[in-house]
mmCIF file of C-alpha atoms in Angstrom:
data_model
loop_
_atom_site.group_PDB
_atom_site.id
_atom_site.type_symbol
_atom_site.label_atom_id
_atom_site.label_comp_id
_atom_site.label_asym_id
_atom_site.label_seq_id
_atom_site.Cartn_x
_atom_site.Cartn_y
_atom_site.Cartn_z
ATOM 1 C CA UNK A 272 13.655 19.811 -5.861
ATOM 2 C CA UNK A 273 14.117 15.907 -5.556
ATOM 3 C CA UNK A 274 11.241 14.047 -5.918
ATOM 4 C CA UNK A 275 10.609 10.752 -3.580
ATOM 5 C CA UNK A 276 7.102 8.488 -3.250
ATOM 6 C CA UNK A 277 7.089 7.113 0.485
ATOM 7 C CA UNK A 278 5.176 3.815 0.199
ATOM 8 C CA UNK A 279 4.183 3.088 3.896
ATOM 9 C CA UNK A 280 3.783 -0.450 4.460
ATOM 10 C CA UNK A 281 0.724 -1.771 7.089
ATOM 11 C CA UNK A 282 3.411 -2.421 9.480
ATOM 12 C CA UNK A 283 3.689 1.447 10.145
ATOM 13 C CA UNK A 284 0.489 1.972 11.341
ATOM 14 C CA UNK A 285 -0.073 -1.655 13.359
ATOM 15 C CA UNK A 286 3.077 -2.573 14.214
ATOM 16 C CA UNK A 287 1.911 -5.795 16.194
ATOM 17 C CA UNK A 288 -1.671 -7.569 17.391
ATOM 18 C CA UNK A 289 -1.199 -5.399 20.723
ATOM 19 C CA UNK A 290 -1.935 -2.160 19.525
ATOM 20 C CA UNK A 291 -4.396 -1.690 16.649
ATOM 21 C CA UNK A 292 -6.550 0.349 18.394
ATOM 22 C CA UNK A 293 -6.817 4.063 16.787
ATOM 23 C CA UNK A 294 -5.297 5.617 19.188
ATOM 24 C CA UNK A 295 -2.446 3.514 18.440
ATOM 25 C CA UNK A 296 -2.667 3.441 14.762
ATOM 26 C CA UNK A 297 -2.004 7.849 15.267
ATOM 27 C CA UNK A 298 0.891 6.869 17.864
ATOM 28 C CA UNK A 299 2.507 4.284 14.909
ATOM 29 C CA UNK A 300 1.682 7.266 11.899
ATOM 30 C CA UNK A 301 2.960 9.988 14.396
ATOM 31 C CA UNK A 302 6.533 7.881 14.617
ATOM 32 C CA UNK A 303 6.953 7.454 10.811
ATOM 33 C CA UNK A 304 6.001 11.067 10.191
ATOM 34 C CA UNK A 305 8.648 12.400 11.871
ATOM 35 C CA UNK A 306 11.198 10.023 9.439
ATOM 36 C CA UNK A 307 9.328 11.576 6.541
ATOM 37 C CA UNK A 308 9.591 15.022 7.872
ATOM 38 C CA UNK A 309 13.153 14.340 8.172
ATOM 39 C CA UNK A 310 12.824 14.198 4.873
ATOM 40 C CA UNK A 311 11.022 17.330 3.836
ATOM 41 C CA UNK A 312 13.655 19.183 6.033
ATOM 42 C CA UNK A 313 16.225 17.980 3.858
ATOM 43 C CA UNK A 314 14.738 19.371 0.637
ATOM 44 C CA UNK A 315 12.747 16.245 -0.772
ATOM 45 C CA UNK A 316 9.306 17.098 -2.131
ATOM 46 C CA UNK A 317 7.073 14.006 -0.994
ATOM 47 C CA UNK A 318 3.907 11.752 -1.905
ATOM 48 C CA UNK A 319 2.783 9.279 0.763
ATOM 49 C CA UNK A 320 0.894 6.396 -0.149
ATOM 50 C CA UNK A 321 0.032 3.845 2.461
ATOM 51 C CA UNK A 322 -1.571 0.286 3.120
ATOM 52 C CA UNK A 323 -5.025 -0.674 4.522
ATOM 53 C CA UNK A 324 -5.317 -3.721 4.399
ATOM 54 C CA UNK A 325 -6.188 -3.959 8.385
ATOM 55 C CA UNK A 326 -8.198 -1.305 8.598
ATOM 56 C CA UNK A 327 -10.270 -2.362 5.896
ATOM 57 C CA UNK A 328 -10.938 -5.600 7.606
ATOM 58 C CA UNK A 329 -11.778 -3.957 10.800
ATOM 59 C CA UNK A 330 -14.681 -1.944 8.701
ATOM 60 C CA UNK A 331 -15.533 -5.135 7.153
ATOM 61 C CA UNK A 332 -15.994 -6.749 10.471
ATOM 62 C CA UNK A 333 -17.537 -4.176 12.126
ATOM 63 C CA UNK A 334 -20.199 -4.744 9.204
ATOM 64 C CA UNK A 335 -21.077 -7.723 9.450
ATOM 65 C CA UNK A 336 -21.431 -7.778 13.356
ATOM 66 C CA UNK A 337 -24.052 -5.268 12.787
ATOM 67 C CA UNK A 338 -26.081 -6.500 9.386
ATOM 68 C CA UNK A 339 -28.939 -7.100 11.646
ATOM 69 C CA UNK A 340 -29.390 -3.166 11.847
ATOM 70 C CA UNK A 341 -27.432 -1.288 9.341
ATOM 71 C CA UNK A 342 -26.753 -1.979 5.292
ATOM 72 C CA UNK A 343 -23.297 -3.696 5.307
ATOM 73 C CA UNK A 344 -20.201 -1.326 3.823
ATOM 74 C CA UNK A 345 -18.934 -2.883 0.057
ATOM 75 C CA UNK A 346 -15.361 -2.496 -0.527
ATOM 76 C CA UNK A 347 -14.597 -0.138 -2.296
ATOM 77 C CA UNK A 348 -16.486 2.290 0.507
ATOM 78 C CA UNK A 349 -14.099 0.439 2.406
ATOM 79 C CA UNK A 350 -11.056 1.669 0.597
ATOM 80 C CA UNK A 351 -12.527 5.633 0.309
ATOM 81 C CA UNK A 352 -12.662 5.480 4.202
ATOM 82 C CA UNK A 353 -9.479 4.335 5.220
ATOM 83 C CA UNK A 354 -7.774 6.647 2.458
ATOM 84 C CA UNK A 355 -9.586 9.222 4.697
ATOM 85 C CA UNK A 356 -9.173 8.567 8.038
ATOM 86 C CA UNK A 357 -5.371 7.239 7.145
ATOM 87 C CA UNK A 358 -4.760 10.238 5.790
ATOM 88 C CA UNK A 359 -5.976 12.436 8.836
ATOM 89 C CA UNK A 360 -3.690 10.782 10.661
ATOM 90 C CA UNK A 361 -0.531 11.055 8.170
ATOM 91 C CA UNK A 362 -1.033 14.784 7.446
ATOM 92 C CA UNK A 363 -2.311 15.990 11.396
ATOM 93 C CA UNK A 364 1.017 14.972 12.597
ATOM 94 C CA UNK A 365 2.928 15.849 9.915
ATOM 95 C CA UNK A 366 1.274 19.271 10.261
ATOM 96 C CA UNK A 367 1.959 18.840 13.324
ATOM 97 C CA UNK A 368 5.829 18.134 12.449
ATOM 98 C CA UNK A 369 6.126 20.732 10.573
ATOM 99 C CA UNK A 370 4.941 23.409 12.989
ATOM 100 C CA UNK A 371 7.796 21.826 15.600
ATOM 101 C CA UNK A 372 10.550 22.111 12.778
ATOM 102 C CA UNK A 373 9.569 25.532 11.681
ATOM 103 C CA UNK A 374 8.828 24.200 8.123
ATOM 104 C CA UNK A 375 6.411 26.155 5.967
ATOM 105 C CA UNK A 376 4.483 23.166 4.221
ATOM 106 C CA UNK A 377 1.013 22.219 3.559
ATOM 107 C CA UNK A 378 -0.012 18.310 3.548
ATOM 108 C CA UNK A 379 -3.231 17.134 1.935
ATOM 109 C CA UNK A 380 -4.887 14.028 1.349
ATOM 110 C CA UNK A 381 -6.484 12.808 -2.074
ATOM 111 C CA UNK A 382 -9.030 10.509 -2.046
ATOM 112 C CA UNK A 383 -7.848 8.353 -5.639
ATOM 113 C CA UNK A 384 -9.818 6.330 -7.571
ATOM 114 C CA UNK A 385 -7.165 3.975 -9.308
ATOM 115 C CA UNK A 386 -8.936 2.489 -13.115
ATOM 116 C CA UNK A 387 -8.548 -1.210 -13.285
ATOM 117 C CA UNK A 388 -9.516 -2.844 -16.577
ATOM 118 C CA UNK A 389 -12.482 -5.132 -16.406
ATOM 119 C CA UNK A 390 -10.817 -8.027 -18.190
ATOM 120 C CA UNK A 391 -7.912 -8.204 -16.175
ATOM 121 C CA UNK A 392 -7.065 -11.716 -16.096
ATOM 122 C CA UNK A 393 -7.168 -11.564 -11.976
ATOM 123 C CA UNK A 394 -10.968 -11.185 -12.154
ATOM 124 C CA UNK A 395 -11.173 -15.076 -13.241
ATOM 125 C CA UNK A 396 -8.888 -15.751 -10.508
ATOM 126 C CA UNK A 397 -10.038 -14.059 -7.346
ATOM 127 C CA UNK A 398 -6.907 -14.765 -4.721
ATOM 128 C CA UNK A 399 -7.035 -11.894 -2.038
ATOM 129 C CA UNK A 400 -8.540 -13.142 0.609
ATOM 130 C CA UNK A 401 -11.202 -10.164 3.129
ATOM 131 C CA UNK A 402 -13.272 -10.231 5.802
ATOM 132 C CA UNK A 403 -13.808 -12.818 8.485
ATOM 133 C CA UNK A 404 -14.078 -16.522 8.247
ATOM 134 C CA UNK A 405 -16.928 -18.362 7.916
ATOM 135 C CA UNK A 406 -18.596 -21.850 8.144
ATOM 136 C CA UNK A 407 -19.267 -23.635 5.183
ATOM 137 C CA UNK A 408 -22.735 -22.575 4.808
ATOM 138 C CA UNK A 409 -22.578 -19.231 5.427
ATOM 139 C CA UNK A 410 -20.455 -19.297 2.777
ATOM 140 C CA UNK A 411 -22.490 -20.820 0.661
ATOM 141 C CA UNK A 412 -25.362 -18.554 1.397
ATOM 142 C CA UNK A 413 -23.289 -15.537 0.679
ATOM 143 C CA UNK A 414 -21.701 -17.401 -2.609
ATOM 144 C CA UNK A 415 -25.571 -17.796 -3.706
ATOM 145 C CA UNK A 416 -27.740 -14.983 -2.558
ATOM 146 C CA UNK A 417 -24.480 -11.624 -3.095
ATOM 147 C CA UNK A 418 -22.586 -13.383 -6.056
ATOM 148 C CA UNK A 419 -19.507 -13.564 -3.595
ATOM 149 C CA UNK A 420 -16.007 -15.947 -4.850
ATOM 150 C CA UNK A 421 -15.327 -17.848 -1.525
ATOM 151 C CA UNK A 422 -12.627 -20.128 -0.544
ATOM 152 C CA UNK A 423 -11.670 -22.947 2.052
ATOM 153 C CA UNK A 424 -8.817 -21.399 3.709
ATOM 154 C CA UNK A 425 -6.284 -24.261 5.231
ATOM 155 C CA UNK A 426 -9.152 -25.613 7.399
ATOM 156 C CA UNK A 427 -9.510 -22.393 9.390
ATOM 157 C CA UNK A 428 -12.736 -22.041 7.764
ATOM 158 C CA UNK A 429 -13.936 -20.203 4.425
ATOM 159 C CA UNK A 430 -13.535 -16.618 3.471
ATOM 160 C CA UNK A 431 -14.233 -14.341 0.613
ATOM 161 C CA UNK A 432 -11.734 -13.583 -1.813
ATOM 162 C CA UNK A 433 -11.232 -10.579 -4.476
ATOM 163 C CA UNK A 434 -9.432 -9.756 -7.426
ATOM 164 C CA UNK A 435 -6.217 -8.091 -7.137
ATOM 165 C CA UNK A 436 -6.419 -6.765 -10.926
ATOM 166 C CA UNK A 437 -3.233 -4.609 -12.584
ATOM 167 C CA UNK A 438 -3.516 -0.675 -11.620
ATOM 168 C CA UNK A 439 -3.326 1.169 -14.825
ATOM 169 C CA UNK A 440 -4.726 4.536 -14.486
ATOM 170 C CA UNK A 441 -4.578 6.826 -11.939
ATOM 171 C CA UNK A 442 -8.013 9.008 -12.169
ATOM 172 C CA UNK A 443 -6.660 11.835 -10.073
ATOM 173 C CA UNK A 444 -3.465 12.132 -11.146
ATOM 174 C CA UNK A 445 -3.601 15.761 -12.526
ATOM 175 C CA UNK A 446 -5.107 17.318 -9.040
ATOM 176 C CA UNK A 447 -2.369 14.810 -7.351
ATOM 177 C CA UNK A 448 1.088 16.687 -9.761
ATOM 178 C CA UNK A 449 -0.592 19.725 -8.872
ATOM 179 C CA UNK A 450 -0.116 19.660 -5.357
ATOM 180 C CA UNK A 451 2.961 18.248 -5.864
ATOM 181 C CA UNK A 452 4.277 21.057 -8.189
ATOM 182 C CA UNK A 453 2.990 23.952 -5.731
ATOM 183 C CA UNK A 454 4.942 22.122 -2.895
ATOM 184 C CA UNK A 455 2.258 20.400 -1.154
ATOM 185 C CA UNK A 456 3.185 16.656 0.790
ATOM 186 C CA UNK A 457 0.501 14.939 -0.997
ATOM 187 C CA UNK A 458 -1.209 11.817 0.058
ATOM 188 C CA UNK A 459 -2.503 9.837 -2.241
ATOM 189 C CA UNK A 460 -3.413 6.010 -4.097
ATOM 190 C CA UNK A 461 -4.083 4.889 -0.149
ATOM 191 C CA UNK A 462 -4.664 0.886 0.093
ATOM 192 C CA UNK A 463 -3.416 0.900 -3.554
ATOM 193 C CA UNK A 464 -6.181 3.423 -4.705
ATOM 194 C CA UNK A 465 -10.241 2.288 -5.013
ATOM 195 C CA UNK A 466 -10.573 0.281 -7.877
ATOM 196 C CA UNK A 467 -13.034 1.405 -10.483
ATOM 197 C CA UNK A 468 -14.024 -0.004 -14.359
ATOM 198 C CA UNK A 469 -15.078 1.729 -16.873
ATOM 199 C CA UNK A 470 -18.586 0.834 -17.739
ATOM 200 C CA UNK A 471 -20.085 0.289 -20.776
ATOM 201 C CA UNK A 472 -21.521 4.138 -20.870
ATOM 202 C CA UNK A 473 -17.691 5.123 -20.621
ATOM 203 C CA UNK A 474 -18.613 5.877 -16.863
ATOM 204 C CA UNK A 475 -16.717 4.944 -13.487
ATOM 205 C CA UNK A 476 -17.798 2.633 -11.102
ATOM 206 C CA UNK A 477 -16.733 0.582 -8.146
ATOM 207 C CA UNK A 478 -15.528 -2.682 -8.204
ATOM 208 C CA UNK A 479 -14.917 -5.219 -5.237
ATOM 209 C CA UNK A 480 -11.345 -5.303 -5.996
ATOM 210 C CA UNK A 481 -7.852 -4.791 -3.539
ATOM 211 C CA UNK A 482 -5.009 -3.024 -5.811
ATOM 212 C CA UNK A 483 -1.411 -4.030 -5.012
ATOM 213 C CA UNK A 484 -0.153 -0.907 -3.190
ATOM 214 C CA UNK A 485 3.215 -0.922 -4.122
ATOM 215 C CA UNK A 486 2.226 -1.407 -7.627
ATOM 216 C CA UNK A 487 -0.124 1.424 -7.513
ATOM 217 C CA UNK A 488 2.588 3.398 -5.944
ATOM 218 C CA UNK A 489 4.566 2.282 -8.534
ATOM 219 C CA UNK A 490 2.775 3.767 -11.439
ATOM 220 C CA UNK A 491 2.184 7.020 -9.324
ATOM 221 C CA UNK A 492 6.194 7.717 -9.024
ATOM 222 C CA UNK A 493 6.787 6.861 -12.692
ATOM 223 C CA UNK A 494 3.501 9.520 -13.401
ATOM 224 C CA UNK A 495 4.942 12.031 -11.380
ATOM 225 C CA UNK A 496 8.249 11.647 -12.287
ATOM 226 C CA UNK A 497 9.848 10.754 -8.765
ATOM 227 C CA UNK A 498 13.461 10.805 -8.689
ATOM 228 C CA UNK A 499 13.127 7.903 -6.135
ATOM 229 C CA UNK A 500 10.903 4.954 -4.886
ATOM 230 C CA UNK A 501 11.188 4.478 -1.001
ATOM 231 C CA UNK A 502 9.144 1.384 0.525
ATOM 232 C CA UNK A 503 9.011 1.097 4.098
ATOM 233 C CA UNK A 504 8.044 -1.777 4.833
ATOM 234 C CA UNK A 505 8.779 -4.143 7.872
ATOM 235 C CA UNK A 506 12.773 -4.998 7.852
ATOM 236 C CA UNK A 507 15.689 -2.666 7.876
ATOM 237 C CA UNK A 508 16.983 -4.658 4.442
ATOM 238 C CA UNK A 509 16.443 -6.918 2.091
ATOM 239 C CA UNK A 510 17.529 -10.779 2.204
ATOM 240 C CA UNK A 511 17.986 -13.236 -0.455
ATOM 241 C CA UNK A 512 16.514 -16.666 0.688
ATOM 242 C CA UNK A 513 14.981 -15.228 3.703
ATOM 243 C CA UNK A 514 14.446 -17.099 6.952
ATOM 244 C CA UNK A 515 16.022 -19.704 4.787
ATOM 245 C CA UNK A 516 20.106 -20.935 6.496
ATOM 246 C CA UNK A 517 21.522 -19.175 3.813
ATOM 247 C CA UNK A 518 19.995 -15.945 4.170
ATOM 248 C CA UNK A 519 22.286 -13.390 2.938
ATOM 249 C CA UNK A 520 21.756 -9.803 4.028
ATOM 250 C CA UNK A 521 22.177 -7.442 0.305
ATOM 251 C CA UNK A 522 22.844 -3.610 0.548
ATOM 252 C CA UNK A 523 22.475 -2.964 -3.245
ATOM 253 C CA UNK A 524 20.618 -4.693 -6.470
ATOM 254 C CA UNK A 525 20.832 -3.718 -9.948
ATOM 255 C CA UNK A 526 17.916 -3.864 -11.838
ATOM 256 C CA UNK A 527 19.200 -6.614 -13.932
ATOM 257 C CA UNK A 528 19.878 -8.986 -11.109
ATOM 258 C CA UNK A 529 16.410 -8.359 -9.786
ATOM 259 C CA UNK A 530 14.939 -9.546 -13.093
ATOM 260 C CA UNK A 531 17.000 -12.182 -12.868
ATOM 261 C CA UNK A 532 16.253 -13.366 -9.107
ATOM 262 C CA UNK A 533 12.492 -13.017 -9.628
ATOM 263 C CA UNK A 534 12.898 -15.101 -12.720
ATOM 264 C CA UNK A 535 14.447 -18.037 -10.559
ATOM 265 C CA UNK A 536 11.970 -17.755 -8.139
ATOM 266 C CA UNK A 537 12.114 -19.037 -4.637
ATOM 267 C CA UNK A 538 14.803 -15.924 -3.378
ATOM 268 C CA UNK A 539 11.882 -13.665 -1.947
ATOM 269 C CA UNK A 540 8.546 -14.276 -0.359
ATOM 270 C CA UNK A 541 5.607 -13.873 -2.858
ATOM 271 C CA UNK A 542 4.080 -13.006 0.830
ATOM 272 C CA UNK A 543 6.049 -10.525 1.338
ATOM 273 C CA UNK A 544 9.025 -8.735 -0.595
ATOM 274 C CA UNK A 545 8.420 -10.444 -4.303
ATOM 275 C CA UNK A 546 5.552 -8.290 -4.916
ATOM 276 C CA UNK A 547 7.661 -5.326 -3.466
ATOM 277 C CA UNK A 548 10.725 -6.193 -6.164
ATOM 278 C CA UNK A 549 7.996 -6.310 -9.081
ATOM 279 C CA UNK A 550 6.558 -2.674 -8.055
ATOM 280 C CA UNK A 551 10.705 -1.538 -8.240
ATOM 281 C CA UNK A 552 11.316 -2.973 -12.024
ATOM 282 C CA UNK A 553 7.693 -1.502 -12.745
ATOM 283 C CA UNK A 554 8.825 1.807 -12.058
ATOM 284 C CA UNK A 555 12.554 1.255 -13.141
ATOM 285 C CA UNK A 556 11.614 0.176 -16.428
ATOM 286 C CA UNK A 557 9.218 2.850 -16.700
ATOM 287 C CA UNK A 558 12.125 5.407 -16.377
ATOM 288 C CA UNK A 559 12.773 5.323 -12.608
ATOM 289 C CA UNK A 560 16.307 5.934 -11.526
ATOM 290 C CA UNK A 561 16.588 4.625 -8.127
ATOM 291 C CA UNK A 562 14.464 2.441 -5.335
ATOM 292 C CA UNK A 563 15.174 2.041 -2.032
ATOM 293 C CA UNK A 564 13.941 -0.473 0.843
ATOM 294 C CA UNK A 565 14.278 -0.415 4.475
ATOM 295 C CA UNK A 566 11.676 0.274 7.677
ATOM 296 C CA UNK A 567 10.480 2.983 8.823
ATOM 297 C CA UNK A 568 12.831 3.914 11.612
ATOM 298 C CA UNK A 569 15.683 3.880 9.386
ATOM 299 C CA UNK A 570 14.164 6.076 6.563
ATOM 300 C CA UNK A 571 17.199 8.650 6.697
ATOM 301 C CA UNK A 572 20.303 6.518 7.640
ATOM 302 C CA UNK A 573 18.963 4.356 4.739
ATOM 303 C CA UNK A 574 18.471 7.534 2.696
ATOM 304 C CA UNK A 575 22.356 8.787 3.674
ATOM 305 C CA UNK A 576 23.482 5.332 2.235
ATOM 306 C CA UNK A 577 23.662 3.565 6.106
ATOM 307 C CA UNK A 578 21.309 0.711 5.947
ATOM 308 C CA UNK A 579 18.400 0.158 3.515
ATOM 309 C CA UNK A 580 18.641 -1.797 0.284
ATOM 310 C CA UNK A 581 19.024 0.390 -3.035
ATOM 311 C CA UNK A 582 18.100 -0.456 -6.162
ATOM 312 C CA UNK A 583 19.918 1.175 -8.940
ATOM 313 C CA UNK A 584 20.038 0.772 -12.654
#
């Protein structure tokens, strides 16, 4: 069977600032389940990976707001949470999918530890900004007394920020092709996968870290050997110079002219789809044959060459 990594973008589970609530998180999930069951049905096998960023600030928050009586949560706790209760909602409803469409498949979530290495150059540059903002001398305080990197943010106060270090092994990878291989729609590298190092003992440990999820999901089509790379994520297509007069709509890259357009910089948003074309050429030069980009409600016109932005070799 075809392979294809779904890489769910944040978008698909909060869709705007008026429904975040869980309830609506499993409402969002439930909608782009049934566009990867679509999928399944068709004879794809499928991982999932997914963001977190929200829902890891809403755990961070909830933290803090209660330090005064419980031990706050560190990150990458953070991370092994959401890749949990994510996950329960991704593979109830696509249970539940499954049972409506008469398909015979299991769905299971693994909670992935992704290895970072210690020296990655990001760790002397922490950019990613978490949590809530702060005054000045909170900031401080937390700077001095927890070792946290803080930063002035634009005058809207200070926040932390993390390293967003290069994912380079993925620790569960052999339980993950297993699924895979027996037919099971597996879940996996959630938020971009919970960073860990490699200690001086040779051990694992946490590290306050965020790992670019489409990079991480990335590396876990190229180790799995996915026929295809599909990020949803929060437009139907791809634009060069978007929001920009001459925006220009593109149905189709090669990998070459990616290369080249994220070489001249300036033709997508490092906020948004630059980081999105880097995970593509990571897996296309890794031996990936084919990407694709669109939302989530358009997963199979996109995937029956309607809509969607493919890139090809």
């Amino acid at each position: 069977m075809p392979r294809v990594v779904v890489a769910i973008g944040g978008n698909s589970l909060i869709p705007d600032a008026d429904h975040i609530t869980v309830q609506d998180q499993y409402a969002a999930a439930a909608e782009t389940d049934d566009h990867i069951a679509s999928l399944v049905a068709q004879g794809w096998d499928v991982a999932i990976s997914h963001g977190n960023g929200p829902q890891v600030g809403f755990i961070l928050r909830r933290s803090e707001l209660s330090s005064n009586e419980l031990h706050e949560v560190p990150l990458d706790y953070c991370g092994a949470d959401t890749q949990g209760a994510i996950g329960y909602m991704l593979q109830q409803n696509l249970v539940n999918d499954f049972r409506q469409r008469g398909i015979t498949k299991s769905v299971a979530t693994v909670v992935t530890q992704v290895e970072v290495d210690a020296n990655d150059p990001a760790f002397s540059n922490p950019s990613k900004p978490i949590g809530s903002f702060m005054d000045e001398a909170k900031a401080m305080k937390r700077r001095d007394e927890d070792g946290w990197e803080v930063r002035e943010d634009a005058g809207r106060g200070w926040r932390r920020v993390v390293a967003s270090p290069a994912p380079k092994r993925i620790v569960e990878l052999d339980v993950i092709r297993q699924l895979l291989d027996a037919g099971v729609v597996t879940i996996a590298v959630g938020g971009g996968g919970i960073p860990v190092i490699m200690n001086a003992n040779g051990d694992l440990e946490g590290i306050a870290a965020v790992i670019d999820k489409d990079l991480a999901s990335a590396l876990l089509a190229g180790l799995v050997d996915a026929d295809l790379l599909l990020i949803s994520t929060a437009v139907e297509q791809v634009a060069l110079n978007f929001g920009k007069p001459n925006q220009e709509w593109v149905s189709q890259f090669t990998l070459a002219e990616v290369k080249q357009y994220l070489a001249e910089g300036g033709h997508f948003s490092e906020g948004s789809m630059a980081p999105k074309m880097r995970a593509v050429v990571q897996f296309m030069e890794a031996g990936g044959k084919e990407a694709l980009i669109t939302n989530p409600q358009n997963l199979e016109r996109a995937m029956a060459g309607e809509t969607g932005t493919r890139i090809v070799q």
